[in-house]
Tab-separated table of C-alpha atoms in Angstrom:
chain	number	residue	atom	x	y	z
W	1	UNK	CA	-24.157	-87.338	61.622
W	2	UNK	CA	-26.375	-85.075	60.445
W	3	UNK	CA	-24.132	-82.148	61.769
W	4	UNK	CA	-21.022	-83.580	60.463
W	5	UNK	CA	-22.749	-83.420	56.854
W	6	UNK	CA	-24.504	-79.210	57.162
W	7	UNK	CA	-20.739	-78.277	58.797
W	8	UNK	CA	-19.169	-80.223	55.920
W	9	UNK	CA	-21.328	-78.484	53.064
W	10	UNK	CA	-21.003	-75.135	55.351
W	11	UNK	CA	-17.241	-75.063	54.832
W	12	UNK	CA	-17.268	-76.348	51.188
W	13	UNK	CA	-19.269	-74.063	49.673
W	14	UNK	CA	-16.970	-70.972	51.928
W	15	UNK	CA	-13.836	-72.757	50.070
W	16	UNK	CA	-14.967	-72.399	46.448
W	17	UNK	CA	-16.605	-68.695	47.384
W	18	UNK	CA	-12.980	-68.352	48.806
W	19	UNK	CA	-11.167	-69.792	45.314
W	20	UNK	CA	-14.007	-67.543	42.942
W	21	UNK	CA	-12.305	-64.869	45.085
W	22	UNK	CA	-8.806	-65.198	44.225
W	23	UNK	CA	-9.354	-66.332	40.781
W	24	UNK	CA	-8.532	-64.648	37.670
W	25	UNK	CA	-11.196	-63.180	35.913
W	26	UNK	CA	-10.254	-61.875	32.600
W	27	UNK	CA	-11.422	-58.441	31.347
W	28	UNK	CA	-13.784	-57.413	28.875
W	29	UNK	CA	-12.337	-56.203	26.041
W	30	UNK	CA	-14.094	-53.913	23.802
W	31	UNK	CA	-13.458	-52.881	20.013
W	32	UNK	CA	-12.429	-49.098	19.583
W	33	UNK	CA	-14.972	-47.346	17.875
W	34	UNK	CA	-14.528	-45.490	14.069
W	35	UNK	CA	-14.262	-42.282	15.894
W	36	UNK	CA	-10.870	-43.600	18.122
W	37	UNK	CA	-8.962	-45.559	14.783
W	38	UNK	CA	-9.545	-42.242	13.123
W	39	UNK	CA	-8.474	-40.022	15.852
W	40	UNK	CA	-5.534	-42.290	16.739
W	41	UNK	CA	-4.821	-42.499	12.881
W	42	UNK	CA	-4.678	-38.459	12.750
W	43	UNK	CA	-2.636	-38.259	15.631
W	44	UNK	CA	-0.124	-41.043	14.818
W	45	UNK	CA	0.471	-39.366	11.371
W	46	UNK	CA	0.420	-35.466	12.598
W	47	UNK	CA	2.901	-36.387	14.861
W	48	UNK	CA	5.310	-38.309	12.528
W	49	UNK	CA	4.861	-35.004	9.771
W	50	UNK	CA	6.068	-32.554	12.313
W	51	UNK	CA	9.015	-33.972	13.551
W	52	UNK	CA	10.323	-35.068	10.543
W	53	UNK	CA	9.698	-31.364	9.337
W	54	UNK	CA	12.142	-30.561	12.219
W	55	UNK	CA	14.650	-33.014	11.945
W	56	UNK	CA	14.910	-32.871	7.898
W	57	UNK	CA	16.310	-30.208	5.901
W	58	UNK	CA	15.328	-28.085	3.625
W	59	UNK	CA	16.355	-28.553	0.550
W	60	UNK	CA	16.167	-32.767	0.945
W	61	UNK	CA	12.074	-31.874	2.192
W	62	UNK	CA	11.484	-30.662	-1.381
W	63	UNK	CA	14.227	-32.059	-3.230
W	64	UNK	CA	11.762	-33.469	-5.721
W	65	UNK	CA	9.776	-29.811	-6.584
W	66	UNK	CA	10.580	-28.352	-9.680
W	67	UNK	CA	12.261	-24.761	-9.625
W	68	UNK	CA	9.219	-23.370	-11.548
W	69	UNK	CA	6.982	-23.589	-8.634
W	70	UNK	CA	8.500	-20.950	-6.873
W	71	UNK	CA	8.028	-18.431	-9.791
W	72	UNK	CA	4.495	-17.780	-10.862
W	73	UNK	CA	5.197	-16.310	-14.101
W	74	UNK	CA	6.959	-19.519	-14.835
W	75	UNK	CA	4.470	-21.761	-13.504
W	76	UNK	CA	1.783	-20.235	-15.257
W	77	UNK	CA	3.861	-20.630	-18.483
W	78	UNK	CA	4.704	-24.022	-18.006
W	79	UNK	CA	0.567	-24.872	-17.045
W	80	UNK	CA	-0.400	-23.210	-20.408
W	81	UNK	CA	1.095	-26.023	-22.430
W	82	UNK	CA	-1.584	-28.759	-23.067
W	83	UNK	CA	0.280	-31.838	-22.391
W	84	UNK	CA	3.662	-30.660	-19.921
W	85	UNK	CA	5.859	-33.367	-18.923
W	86	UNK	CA	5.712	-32.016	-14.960
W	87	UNK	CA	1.776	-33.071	-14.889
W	88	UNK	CA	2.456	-36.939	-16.150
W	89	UNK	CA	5.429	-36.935	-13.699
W	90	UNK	CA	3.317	-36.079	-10.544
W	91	UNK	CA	0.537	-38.231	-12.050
W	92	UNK	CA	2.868	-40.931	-12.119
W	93	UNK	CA	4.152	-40.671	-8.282
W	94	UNK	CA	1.191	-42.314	-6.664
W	95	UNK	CA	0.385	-43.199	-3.092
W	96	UNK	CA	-1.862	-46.055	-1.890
W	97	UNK	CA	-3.423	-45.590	1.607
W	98	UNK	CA	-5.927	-47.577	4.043
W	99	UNK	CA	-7.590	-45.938	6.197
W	100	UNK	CA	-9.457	-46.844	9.217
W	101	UNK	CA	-12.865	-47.116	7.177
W	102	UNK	CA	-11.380	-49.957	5.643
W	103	UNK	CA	-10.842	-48.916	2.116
W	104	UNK	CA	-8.064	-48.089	0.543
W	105	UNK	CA	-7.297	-44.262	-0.533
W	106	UNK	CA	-4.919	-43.580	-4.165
W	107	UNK	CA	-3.420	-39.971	-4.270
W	108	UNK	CA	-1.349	-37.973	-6.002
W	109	UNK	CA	-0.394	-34.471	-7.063
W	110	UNK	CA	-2.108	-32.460	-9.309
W	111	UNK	CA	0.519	-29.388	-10.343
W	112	UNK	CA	-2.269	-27.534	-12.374
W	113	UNK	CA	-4.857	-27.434	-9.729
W	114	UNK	CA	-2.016	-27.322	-7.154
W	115	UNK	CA	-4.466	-29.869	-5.096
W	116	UNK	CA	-3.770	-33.244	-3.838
W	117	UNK	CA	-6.574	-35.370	-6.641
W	118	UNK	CA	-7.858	-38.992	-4.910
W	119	UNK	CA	-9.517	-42.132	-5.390
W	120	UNK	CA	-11.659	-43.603	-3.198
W	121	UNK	CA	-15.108	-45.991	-2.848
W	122	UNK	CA	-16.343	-43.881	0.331
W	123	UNK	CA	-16.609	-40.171	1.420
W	124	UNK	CA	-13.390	-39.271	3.538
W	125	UNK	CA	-13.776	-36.486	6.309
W	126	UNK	CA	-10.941	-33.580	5.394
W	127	UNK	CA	-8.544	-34.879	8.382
W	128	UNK	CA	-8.189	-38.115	6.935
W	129	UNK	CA	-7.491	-36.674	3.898
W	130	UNK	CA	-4.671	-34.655	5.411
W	131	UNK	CA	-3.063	-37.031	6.864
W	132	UNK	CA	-2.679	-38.870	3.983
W	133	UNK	CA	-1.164	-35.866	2.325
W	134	UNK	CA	1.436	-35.832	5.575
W	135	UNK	CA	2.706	-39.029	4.141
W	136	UNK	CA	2.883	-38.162	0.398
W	137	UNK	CA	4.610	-35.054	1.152
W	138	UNK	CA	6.821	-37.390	3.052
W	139	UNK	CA	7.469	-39.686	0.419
W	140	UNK	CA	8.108	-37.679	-2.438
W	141	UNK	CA	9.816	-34.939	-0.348
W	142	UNK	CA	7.578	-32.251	-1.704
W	143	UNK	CA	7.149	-30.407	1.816
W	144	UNK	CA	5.872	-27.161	-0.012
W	145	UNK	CA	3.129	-28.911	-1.295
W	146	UNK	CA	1.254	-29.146	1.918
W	147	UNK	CA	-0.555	-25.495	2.130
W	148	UNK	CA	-2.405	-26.544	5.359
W	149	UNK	CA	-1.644	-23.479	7.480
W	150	UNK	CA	-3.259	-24.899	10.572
W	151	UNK	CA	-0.426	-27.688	11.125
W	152	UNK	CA	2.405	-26.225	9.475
W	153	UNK	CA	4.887	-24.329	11.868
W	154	UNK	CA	5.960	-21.721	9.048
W	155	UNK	CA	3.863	-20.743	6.111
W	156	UNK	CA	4.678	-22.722	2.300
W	157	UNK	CA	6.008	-20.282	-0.314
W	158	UNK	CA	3.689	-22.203	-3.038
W	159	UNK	CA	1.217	-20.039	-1.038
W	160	UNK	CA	1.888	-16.900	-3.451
W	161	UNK	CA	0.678	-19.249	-6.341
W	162	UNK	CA	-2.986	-18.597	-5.395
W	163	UNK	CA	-2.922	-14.836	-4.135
W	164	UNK	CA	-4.630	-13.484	-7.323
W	165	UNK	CA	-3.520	-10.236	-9.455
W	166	UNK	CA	-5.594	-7.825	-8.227
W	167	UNK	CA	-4.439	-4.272	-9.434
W	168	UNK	CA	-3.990	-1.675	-6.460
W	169	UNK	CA	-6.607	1.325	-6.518
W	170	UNK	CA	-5.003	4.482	-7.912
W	171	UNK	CA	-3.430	6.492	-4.589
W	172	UNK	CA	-5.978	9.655	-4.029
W	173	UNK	CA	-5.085	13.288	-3.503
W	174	UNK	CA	-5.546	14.903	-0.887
W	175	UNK	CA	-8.765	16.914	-2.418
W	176	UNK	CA	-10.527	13.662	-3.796
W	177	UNK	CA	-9.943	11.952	-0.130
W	178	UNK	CA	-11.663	15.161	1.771
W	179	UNK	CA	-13.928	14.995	-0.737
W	180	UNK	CA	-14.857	11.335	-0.887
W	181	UNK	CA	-14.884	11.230	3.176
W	182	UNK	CA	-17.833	14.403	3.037
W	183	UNK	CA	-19.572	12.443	1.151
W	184	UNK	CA	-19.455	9.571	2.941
W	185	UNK	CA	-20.527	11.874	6.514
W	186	UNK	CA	-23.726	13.584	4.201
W	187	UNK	CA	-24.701	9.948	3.391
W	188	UNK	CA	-24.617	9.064	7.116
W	189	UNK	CA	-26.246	12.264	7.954
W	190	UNK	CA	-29.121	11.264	5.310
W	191	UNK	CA	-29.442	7.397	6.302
W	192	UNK	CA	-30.025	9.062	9.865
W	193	UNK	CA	-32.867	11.318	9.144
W	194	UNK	CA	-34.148	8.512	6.856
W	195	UNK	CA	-37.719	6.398	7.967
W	196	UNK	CA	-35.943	3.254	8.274
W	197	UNK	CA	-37.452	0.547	10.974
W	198	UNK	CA	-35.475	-0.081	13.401
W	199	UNK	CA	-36.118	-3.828	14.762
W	200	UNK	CA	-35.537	-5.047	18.366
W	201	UNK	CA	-32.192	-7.407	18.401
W	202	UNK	CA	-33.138	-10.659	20.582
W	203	UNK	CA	-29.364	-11.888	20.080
W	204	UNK	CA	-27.874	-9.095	21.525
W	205	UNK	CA	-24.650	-9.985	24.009
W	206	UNK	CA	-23.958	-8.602	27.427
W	207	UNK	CA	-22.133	-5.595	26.636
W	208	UNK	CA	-18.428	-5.442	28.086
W	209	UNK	CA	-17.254	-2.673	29.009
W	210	UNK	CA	-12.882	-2.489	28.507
W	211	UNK	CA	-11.215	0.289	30.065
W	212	UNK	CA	-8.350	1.973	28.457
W	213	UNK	CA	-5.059	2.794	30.226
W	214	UNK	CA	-5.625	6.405	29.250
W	215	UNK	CA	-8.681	5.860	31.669
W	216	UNK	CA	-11.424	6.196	29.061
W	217	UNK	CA	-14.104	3.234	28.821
W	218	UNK	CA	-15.162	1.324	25.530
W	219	UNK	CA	-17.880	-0.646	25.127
W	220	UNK	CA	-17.266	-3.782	22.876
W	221	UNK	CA	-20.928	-4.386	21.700
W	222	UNK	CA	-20.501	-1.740	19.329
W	223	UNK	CA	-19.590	-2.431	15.599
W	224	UNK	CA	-16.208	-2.489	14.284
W	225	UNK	CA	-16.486	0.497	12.150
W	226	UNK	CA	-17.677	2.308	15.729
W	227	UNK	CA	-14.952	1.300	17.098
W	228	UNK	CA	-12.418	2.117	14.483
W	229	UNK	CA	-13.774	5.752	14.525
W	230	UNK	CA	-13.856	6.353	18.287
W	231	UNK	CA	-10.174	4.739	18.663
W	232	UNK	CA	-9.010	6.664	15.887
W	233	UNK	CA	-7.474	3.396	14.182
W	234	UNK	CA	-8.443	0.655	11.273
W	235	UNK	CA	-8.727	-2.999	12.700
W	236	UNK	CA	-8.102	-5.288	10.421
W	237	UNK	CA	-10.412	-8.410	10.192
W	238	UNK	CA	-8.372	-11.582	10.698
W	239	UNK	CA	-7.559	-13.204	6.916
W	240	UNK	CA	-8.473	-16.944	7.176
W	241	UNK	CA	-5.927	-19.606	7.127
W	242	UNK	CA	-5.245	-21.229	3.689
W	243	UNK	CA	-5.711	-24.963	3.717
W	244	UNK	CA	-4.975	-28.336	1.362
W	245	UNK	CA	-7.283	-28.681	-1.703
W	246	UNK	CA	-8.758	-31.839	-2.320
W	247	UNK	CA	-9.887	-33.115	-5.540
W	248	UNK	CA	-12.430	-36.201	-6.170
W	249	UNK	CA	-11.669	-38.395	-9.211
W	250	UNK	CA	-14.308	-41.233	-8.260
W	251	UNK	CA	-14.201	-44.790	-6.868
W	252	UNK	CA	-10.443	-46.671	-6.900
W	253	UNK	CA	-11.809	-48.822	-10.104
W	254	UNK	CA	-12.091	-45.646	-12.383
W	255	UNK	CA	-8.006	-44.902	-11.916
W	256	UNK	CA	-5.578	-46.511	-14.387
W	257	UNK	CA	-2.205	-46.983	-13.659
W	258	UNK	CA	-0.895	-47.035	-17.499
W	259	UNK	CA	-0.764	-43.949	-18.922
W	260	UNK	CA	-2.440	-43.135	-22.302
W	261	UNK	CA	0.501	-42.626	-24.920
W	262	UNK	CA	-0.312	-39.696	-27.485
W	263	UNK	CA	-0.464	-41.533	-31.030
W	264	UNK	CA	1.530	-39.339	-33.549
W	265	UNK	CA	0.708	-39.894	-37.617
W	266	UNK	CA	3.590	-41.257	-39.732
W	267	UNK	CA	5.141	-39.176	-42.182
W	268	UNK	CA	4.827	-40.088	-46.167
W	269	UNK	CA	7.337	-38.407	-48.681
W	270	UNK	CA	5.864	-38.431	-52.341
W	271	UNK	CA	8.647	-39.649	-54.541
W	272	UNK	CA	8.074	-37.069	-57.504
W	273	UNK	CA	8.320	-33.992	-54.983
W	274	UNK	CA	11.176	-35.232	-53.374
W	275	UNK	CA	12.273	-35.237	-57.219
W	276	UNK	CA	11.580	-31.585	-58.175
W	277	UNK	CA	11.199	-29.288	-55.175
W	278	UNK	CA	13.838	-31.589	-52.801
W	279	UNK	CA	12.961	-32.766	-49.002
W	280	UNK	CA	10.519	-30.970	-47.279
W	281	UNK	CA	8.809	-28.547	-50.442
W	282	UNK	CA	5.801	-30.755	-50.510
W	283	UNK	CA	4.559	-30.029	-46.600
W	284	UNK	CA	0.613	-31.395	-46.861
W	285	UNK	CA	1.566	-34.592	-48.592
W	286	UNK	CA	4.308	-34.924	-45.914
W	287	UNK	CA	1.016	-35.097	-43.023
W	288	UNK	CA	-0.572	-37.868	-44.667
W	289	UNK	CA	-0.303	-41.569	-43.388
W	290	UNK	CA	2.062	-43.568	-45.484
W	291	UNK	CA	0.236	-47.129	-46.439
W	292	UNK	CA	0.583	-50.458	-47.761
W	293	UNK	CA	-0.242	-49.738	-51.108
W	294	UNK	CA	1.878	-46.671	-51.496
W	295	UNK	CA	4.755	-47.959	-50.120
W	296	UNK	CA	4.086	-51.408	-53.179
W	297	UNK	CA	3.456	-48.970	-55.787
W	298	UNK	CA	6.872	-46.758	-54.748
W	299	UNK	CA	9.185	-50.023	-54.836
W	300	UNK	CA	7.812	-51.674	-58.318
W	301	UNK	CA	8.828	-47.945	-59.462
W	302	UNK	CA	12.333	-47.846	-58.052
W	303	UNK	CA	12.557	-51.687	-59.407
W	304	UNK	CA	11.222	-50.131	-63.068
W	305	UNK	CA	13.924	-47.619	-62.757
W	306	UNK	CA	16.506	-50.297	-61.673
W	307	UNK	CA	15.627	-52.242	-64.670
């Protein structure tokens, strides 16, 4: 009896290790971290800009730009006036994002500062930004707008708007150059002989040395301007790519959708000018705010007259 009952217990407990086996154990799901919503939010909307940049046009990408942008002696003409319609337009073509933060972002495009100004309660890392931008650009079909060099397959021609006017140095002779390059060797020559300390480099890279196919041997831990003289050629430094500006306006509960409308004073016409000089001889009175009163006293005169 006794055995009946240890083989009995024996083989139960071997079933329900056998059915804990075979049974479905669910898997433990974990929450993406901030860094994988943002990276997966970057990536969703890089993607989405650059193959609509391929598939779209041109002229329907910036169908809503302005001619003026693409002339900067027009631009700058049309930026000069204080209160241009083109700045309340853009001002007016708003853009309300979340973001993976979970606040909400409100762009739009500032023409003057030819930056993308924002709203927002938290401090947004530049990529967000960007691809926020991706989707105004989008929306509004103002491609050019988006200067970012870095993601953009050909460079924007707004691009020219912030090269500055820098006027070219005058073109030397042939005796001022000979003459400015001696003086440039004497003050070599003098720097040389001069008691300057020389301090011990602890940075200093392995030197690698690149052979030429004319068989000579260069050694690339020397300067640039070495370099330049020993190759006989002027190397360039690389110019860095241009990217989006960015402007901060505050928190989302300093923007106002309505726009401010510009109050304009009423004109007053004084009846005994109008009289002797005719319409518009009178020009200071014709500035001042017509009232109440004025307007009582000027109709019991016209009754007067009537009587």
């Amino acid at each position: 009896m006794i055995k009946n009952n240890l083989f009995f217990i024996f083989f139960y407990r071997l079933w329900l290790k056998v059915l804990s086996f075979f049974q479905y154990k669910p898997s433990i799901q974990t929450n993406p971290t901030i860094v994988e919503l943002n990276n997966s939010f970057i990536n969703k909307n890089k993607s989405h800009f650059l193959t609509s940049s391929e598939n779209l046009d041109v002229n329907t990408k910036n169908s809503q730009i302005e001619p003026f942008f693409y002339n900067k002696k027009e631009y700058l003409l049309k930026m000069e006036e204080p209160n241009n319609q083109y700045e309340k337009t853009w001002k007016s073509r708003i853009l309300i994002r979340s973001i993976p933060q979970g606040t909400n972002v409100i762009m739009y495009y500032d023409p003057y500062k030819l930056g993308f100004a924002y709203y927002c309660d938290q401090t947004i890392p530049y990529n967000i930004l960007n691809s926020i931008a991706m989707k105004y650009v989008l929306l509004y079909k103002c491609y050019d707008f988006f200067l970012d060099e870095c993601i953009t397959v050909q460079p924007s021609p707004l691009l020219k708007l912030l090269e500055d006017d820098k006027p070219e140095p005058p073109a030397l002779s042939n005796a001022e150059s000979v003459k400015k390059s001696n003086e440039n060797k004497e003050l070599k020559e003098l720097l040389k002989r001069a008691p300057i300390a020389k301090f011990k480099n602890y940075n200093k890279a392995v030197s690698s040395v690149v052979s030429d196919p004319s068989g000579k041997k260069s050694d690339t831990k020397a300067p640039l301007s070495e370099r330049n003289e020993r190759n006989g050629r002027q190397e360039k430094p690389e110019k860095p790519k241009e990217r989006n500006r960015f402007v901060y306006l505050g928190k989302t509960a300093n923007f106002s959708f309505l726009q401010k409308v510009v109050k304009k004073p009423t004109v007053r016409f004084n009846d005994s000018s109008l009289i002797k000089s005719g319409l518009f001889a009178n020009s200071e009175v014709q500035k001042e705010v017509f009232n109440y009163r004025d307007f009582k006293k000027m109709k019991e005169m016209k009754e007067i007259k009537e009587m």
